PDB file of C-alpha atoms in Angstrom:
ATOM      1  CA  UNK A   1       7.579  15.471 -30.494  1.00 41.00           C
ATOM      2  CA  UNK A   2       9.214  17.393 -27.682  1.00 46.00           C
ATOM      3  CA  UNK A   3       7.511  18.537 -24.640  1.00 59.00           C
ATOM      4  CA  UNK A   4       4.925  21.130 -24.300  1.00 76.00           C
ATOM      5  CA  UNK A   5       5.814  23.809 -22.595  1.00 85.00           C
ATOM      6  CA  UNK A   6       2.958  26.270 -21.145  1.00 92.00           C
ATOM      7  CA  UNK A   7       2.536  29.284 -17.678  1.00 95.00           C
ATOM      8  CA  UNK A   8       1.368  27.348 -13.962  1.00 94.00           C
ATOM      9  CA  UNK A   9      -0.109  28.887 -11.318  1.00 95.00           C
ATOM     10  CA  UNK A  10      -1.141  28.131  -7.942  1.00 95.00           C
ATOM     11  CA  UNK A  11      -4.779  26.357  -8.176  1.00 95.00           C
ATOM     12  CA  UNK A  12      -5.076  26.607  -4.181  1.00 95.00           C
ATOM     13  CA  UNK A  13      -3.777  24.401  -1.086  1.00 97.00           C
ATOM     14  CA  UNK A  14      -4.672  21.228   0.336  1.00 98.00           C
ATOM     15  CA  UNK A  15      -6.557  23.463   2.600  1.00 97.00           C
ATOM     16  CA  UNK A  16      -8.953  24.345  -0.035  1.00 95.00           C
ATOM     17  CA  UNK A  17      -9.459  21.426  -1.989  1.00 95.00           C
ATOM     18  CA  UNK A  18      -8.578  18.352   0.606  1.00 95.00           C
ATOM     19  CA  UNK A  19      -9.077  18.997   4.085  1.00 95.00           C
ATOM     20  CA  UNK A  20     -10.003  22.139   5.508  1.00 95.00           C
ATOM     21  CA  UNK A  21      -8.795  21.273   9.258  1.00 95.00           C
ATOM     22  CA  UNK A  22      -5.510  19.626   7.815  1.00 96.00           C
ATOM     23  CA  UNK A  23      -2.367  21.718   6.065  1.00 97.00           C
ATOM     24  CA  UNK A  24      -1.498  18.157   3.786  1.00 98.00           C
ATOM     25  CA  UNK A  25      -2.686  14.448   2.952  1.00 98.00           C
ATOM     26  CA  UNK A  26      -0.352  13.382   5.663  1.00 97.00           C
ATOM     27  CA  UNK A  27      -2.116  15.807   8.798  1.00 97.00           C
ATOM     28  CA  UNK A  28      -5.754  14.174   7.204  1.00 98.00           C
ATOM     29  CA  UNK A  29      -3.829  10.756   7.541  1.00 97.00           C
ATOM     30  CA  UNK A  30      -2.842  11.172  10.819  1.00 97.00           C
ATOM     31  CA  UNK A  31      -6.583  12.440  12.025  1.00 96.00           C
ATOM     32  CA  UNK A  32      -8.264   9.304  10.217  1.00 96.00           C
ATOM     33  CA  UNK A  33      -5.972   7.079  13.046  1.00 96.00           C
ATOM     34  CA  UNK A  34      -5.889   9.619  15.972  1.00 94.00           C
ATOM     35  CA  UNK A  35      -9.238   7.744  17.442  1.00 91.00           C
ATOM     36  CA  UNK A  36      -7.111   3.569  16.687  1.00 93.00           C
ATOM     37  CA  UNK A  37      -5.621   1.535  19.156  1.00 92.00           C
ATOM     38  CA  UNK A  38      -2.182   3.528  20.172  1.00 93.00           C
ATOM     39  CA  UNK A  39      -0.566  -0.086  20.200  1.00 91.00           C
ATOM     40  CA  UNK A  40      -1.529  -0.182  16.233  1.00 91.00           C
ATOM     41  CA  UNK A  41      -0.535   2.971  15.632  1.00 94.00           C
ATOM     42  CA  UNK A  42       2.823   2.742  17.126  1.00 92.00           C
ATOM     43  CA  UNK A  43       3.074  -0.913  15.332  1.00 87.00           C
ATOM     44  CA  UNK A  44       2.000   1.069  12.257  1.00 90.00           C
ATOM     45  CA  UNK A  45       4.571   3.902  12.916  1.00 92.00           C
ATOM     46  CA  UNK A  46       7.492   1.164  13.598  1.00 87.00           C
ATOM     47  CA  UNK A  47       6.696  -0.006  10.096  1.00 83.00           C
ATOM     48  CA  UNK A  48       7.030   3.076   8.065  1.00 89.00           C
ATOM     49  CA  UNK A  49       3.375   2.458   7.043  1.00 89.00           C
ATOM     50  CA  UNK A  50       2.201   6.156   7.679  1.00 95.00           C
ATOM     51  CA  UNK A  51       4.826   7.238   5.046  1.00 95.00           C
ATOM     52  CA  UNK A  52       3.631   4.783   3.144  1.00 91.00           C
ATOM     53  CA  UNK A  53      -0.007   5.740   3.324  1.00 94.00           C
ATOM     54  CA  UNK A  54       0.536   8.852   2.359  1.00 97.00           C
ATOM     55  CA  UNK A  55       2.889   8.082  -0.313  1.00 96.00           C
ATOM     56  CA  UNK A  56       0.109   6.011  -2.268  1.00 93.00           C
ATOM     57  CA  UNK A  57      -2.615   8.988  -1.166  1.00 97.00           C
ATOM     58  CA  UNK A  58      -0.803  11.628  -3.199  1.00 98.00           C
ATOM     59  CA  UNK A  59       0.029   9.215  -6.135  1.00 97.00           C
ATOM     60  CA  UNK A  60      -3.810   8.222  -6.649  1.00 97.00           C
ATOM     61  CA  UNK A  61      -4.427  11.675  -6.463  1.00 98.00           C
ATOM     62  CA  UNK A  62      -2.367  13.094  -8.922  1.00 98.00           C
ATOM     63  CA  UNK A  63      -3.258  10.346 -11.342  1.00 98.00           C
ATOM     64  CA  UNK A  64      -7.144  11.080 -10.579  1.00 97.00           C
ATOM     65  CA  UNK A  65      -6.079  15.035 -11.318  1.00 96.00           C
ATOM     66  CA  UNK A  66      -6.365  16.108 -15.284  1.00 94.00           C
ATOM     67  CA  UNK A  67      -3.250  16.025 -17.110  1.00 93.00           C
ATOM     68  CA  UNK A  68      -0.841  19.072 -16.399  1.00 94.00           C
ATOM     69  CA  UNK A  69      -2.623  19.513 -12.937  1.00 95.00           C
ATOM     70  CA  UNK A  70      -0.947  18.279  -9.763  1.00 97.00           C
ATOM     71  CA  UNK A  71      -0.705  18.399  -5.925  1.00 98.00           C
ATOM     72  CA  UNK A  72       3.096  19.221  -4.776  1.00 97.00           C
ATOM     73  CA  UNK A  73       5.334  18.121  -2.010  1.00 97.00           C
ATOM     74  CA  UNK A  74       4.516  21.842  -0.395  1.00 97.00           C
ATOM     75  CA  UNK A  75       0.811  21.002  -0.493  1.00 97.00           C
ATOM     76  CA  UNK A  76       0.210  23.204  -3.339  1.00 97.00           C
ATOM     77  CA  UNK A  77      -2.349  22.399  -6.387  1.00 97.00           C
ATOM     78  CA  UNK A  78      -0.891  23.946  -9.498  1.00 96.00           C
ATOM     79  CA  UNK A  79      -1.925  23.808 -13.100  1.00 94.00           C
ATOM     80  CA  UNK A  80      -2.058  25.801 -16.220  1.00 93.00           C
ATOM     81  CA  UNK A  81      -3.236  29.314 -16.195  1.00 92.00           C
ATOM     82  CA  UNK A  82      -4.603  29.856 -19.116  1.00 91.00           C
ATOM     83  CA  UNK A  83      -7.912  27.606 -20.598  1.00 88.00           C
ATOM     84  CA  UNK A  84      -6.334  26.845 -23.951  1.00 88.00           C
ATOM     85  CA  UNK A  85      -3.571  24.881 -22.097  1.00 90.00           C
ATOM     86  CA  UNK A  86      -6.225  23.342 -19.894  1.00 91.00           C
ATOM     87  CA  UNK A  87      -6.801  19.198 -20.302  1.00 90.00           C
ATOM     88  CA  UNK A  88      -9.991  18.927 -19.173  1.00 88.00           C
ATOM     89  CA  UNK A  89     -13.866  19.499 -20.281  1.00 73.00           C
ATOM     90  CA  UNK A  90     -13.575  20.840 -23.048  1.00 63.00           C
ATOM     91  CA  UNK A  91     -11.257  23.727 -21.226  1.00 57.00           C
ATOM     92  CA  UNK A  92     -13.907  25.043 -19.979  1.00 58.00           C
ATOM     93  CA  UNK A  93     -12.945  26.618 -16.044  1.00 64.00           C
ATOM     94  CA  UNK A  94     -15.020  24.009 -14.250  1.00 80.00           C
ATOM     95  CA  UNK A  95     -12.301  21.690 -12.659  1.00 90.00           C
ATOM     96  CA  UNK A  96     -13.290  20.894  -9.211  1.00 93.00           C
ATOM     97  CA  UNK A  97     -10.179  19.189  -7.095  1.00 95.00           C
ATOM     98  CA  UNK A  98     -12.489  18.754  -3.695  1.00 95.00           C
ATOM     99  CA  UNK A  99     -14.268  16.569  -5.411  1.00 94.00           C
ATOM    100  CA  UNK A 100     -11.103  14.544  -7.394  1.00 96.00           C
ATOM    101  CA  UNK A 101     -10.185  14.303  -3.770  1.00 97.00           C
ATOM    102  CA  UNK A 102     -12.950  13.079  -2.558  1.00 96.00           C
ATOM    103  CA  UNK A 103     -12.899  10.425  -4.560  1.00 97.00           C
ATOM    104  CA  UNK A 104      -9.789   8.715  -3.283  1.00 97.00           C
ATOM    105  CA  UNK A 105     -10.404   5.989  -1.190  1.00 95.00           C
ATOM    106  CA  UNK A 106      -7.947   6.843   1.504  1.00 96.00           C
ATOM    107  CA  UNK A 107     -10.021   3.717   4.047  1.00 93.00           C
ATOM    108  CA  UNK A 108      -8.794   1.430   1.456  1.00 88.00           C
ATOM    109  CA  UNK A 109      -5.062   2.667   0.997  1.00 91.00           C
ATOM    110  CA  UNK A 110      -4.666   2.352   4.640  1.00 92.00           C
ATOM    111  CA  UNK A 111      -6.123  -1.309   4.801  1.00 86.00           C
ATOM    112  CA  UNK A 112      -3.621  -2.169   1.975  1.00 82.00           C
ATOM    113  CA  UNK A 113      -0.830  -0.921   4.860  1.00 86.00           C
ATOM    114  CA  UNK A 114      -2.050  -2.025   7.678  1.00 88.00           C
ATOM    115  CA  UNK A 115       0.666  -4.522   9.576  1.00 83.00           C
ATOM    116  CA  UNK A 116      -1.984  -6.474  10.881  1.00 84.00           C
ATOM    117  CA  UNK A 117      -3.509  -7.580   7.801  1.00 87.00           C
ATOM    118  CA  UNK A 118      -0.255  -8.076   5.844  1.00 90.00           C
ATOM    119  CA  UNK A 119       0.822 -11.285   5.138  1.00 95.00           C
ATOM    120  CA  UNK A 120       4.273 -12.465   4.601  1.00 96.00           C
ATOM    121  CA  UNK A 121       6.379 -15.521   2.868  1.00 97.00           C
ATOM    122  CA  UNK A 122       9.610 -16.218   3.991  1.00 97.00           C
ATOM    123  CA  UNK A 123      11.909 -19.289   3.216  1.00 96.00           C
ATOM    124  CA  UNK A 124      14.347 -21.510   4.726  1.00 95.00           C
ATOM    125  CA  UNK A 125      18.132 -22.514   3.576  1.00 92.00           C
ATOM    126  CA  UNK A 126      16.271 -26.011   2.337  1.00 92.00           C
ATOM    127  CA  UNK A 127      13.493 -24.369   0.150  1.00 92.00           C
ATOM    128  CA  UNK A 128      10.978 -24.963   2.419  1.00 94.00           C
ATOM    129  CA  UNK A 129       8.323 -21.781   3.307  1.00 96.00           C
ATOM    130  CA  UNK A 130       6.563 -20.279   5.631  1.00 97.00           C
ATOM    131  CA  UNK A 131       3.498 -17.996   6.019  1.00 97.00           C
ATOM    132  CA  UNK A 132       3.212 -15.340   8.965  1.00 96.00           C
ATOM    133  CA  UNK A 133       0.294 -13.128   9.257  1.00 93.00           C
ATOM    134  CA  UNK A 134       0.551  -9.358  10.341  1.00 88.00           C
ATOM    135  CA  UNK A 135       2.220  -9.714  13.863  1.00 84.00           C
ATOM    136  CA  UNK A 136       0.979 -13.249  14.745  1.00 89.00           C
ATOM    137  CA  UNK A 137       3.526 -14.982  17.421  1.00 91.00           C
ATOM    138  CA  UNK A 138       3.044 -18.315  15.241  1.00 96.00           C
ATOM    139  CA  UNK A 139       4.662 -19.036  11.260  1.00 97.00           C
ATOM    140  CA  UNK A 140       3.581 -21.445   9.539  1.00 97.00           C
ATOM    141  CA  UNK A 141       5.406 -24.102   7.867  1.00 97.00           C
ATOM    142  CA  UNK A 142       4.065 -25.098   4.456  1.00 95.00           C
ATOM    143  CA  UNK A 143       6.633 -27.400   3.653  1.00 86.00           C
ATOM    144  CA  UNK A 144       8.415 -28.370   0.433  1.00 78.00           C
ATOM    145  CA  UNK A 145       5.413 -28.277  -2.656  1.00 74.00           C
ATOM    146  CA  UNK A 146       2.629 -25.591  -2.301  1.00 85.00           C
ATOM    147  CA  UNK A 147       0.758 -25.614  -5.229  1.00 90.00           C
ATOM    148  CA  UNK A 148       2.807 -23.014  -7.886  1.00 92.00           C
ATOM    149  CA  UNK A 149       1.631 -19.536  -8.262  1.00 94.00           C
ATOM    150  CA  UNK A 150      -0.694 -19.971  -5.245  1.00 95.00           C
ATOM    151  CA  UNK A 151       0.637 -17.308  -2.660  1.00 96.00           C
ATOM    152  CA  UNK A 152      -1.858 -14.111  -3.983  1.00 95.00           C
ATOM    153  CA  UNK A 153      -4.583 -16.600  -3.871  1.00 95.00           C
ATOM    154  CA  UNK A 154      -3.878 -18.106  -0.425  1.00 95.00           C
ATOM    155  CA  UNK A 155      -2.925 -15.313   1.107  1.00 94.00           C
ATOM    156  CA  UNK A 156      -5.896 -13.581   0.132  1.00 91.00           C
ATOM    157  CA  UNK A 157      -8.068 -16.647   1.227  1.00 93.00           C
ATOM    158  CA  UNK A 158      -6.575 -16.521   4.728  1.00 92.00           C
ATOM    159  CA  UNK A 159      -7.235 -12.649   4.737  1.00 87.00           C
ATOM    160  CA  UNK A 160     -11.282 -13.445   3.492  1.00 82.00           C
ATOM    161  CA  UNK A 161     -11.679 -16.111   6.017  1.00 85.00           C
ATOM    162  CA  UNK A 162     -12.181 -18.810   3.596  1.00 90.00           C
ATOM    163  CA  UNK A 163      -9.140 -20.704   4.468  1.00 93.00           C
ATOM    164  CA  UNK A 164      -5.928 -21.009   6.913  1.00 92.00           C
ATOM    165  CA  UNK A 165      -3.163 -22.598   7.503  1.00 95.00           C
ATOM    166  CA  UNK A 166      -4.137 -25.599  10.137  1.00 95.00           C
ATOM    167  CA  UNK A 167      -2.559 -28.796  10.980  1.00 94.00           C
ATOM    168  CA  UNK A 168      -5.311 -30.835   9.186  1.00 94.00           C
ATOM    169  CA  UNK A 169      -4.066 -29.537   5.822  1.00 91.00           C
ATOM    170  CA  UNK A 170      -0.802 -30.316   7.103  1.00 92.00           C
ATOM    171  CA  UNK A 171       1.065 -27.625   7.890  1.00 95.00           C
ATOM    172  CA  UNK A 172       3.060 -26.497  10.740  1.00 96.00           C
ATOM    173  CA  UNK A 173       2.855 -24.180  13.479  1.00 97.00           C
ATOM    174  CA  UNK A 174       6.193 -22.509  14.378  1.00 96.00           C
ATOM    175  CA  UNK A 175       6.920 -20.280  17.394  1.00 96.00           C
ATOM    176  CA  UNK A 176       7.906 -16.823  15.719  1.00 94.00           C
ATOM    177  CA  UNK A 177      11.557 -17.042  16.918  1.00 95.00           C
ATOM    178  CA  UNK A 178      11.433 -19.402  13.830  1.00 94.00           C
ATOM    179  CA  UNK A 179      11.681 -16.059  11.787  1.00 95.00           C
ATOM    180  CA  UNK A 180      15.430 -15.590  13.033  1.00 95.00           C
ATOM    181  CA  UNK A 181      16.025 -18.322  10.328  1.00 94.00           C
ATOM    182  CA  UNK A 182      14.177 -17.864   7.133  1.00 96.00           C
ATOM    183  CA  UNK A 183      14.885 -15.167   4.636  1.00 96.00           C
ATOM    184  CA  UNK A 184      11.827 -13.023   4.246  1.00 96.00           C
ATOM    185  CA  UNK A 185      10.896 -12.755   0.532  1.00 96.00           C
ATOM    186  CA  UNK A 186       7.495 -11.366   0.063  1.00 96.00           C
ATOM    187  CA  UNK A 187       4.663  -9.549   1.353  1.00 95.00           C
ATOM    188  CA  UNK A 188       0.850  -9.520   0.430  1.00 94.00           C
ATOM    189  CA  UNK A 189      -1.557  -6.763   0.768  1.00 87.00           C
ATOM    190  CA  UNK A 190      -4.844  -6.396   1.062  1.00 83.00           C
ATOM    191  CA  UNK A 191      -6.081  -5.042  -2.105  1.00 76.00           C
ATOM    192  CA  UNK A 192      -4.037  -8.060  -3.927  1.00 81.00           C
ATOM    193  CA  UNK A 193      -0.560  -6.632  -3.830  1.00 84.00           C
ATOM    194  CA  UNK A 194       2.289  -8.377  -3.701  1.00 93.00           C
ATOM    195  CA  UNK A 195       5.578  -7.047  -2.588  1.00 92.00           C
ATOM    196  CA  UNK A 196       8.775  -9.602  -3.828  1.00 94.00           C
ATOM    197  CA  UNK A 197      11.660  -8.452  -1.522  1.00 94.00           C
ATOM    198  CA  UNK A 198      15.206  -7.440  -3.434  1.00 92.00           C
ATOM    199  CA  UNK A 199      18.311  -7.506  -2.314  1.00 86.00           C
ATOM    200  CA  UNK A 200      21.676  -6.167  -4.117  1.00 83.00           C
ATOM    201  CA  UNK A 201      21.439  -9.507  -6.309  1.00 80.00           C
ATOM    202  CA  UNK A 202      17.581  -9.458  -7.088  1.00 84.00           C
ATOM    203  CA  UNK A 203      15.222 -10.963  -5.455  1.00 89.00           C
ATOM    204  CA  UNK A 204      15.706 -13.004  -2.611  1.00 91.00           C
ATOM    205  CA  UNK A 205      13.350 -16.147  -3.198  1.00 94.00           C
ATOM    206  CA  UNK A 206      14.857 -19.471  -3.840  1.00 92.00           C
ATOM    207  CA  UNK A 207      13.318 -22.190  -6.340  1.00 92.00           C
ATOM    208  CA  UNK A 208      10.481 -22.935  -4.352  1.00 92.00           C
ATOM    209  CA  UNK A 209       9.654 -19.294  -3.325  1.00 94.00           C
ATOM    210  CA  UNK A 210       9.370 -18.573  -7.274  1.00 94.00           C
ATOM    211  CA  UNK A 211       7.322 -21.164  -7.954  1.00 93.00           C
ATOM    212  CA  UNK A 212       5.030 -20.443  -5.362  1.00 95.00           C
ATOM    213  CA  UNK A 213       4.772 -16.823  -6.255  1.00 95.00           C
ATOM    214  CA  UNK A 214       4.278 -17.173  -9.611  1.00 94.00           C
ATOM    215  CA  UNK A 215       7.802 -15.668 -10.863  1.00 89.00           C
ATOM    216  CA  UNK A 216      10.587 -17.072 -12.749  1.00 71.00           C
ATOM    217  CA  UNK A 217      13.285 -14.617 -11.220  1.00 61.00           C
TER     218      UNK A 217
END
């Protein structure tokens, strides 16, 4: 079947349905984080994580809005303008975006960006990785055989406070200069995500970076 074709019109601005004292998701953004520590933010803002942010904010969303409805780059809602194209109850006119926006956790998208919860692997020439926490000025070693396909699940134990890396479990504190050396390969998230890094020939973990992560390539 090809596509169906059907009139748009302007449903309103962010204004209207988001944020009345913000012009778009990334002015709301930007007011959440006004009132955090202007060390974070400027960590944040080194990072590209704002961009980020608001990147994911408009994604969820659009995919929260009805079919054929959708917020734009120029902060416009749009959508059909006639019911029988409409996607939603029934087509009756009862679509309420405040509330579709409402709904979007934009706390949690921000946690899932924030550089001082993130937690990244990196590898050295030998196969051997390493585990640095947001900023931290200490990566740890983890040696040669971490249990396969445990990085999510670590990672997201060190985040919970259930478990870190310590000496007793034998791994190895590194000053972060260490980083100057290993090839970073991946990045967890809070929220579960996991981030393999590419590079013009795929990704960039080694044996024992796949087999930690889980991947086979």
């Amino acid at each position: 079947m090809g596509d169906t074709y059907f009139t748009t019109t302007s449903y309103g601005t962010w204004v209207n349905h988001g944020d009345s004292s913000s012009e778009s998701p990334e002015a709301t953004i930007a007011d959440v984080v006004n009132g955090a520590d202007r060390e974070w933010r400027e960590r944040m803002e080194a990072a590209g994580a704002f961009e980020k942010i608001a990147d994911d904010y408009r994604d969820a969303i659009n995919e929260a809005l009805p079919d054929r409805v959708s917020l734009l780059r120029s902060n416009e809602f749009i959508g059909p303008a006639y019911e029988a194209d409409y996607t939603w109850a029934d087509g009756t006119d009862d679509l309420d975006i405040k509330e579709v926006v409402e709904g979007i956790d934009l706390d949690k998208i921000i946690e899932r960006h924030d550089v001082d919860l993130r937690i990244e692997l990196h590898e050295d020439n030998a196969g051997g990785l390493h585990l640095r926490r947001g900023d931290a000025e200490t990566v740890w070693s983890l040696g040669f055989a971490p249990e396969p396909g445990k990085f999510a699940e670590d990672a997201h134990a060190w985040h919970e406070g259930d478990w870190e890396p310590n000496e007793t479990d034998g791994q190895t504190p590194d000053p972060v200069s260490a980083l100057e050396d290993l090839e970073h390969i991946a990045t967890w998230r809070p929220g579960g995500d996991v981030e393999i890094v590419t590079g013009s020939g795929g990704p960039r973990a080694g044996g024992g970076g796949r087999a930690y992560l889980g991947t086979t390539s």
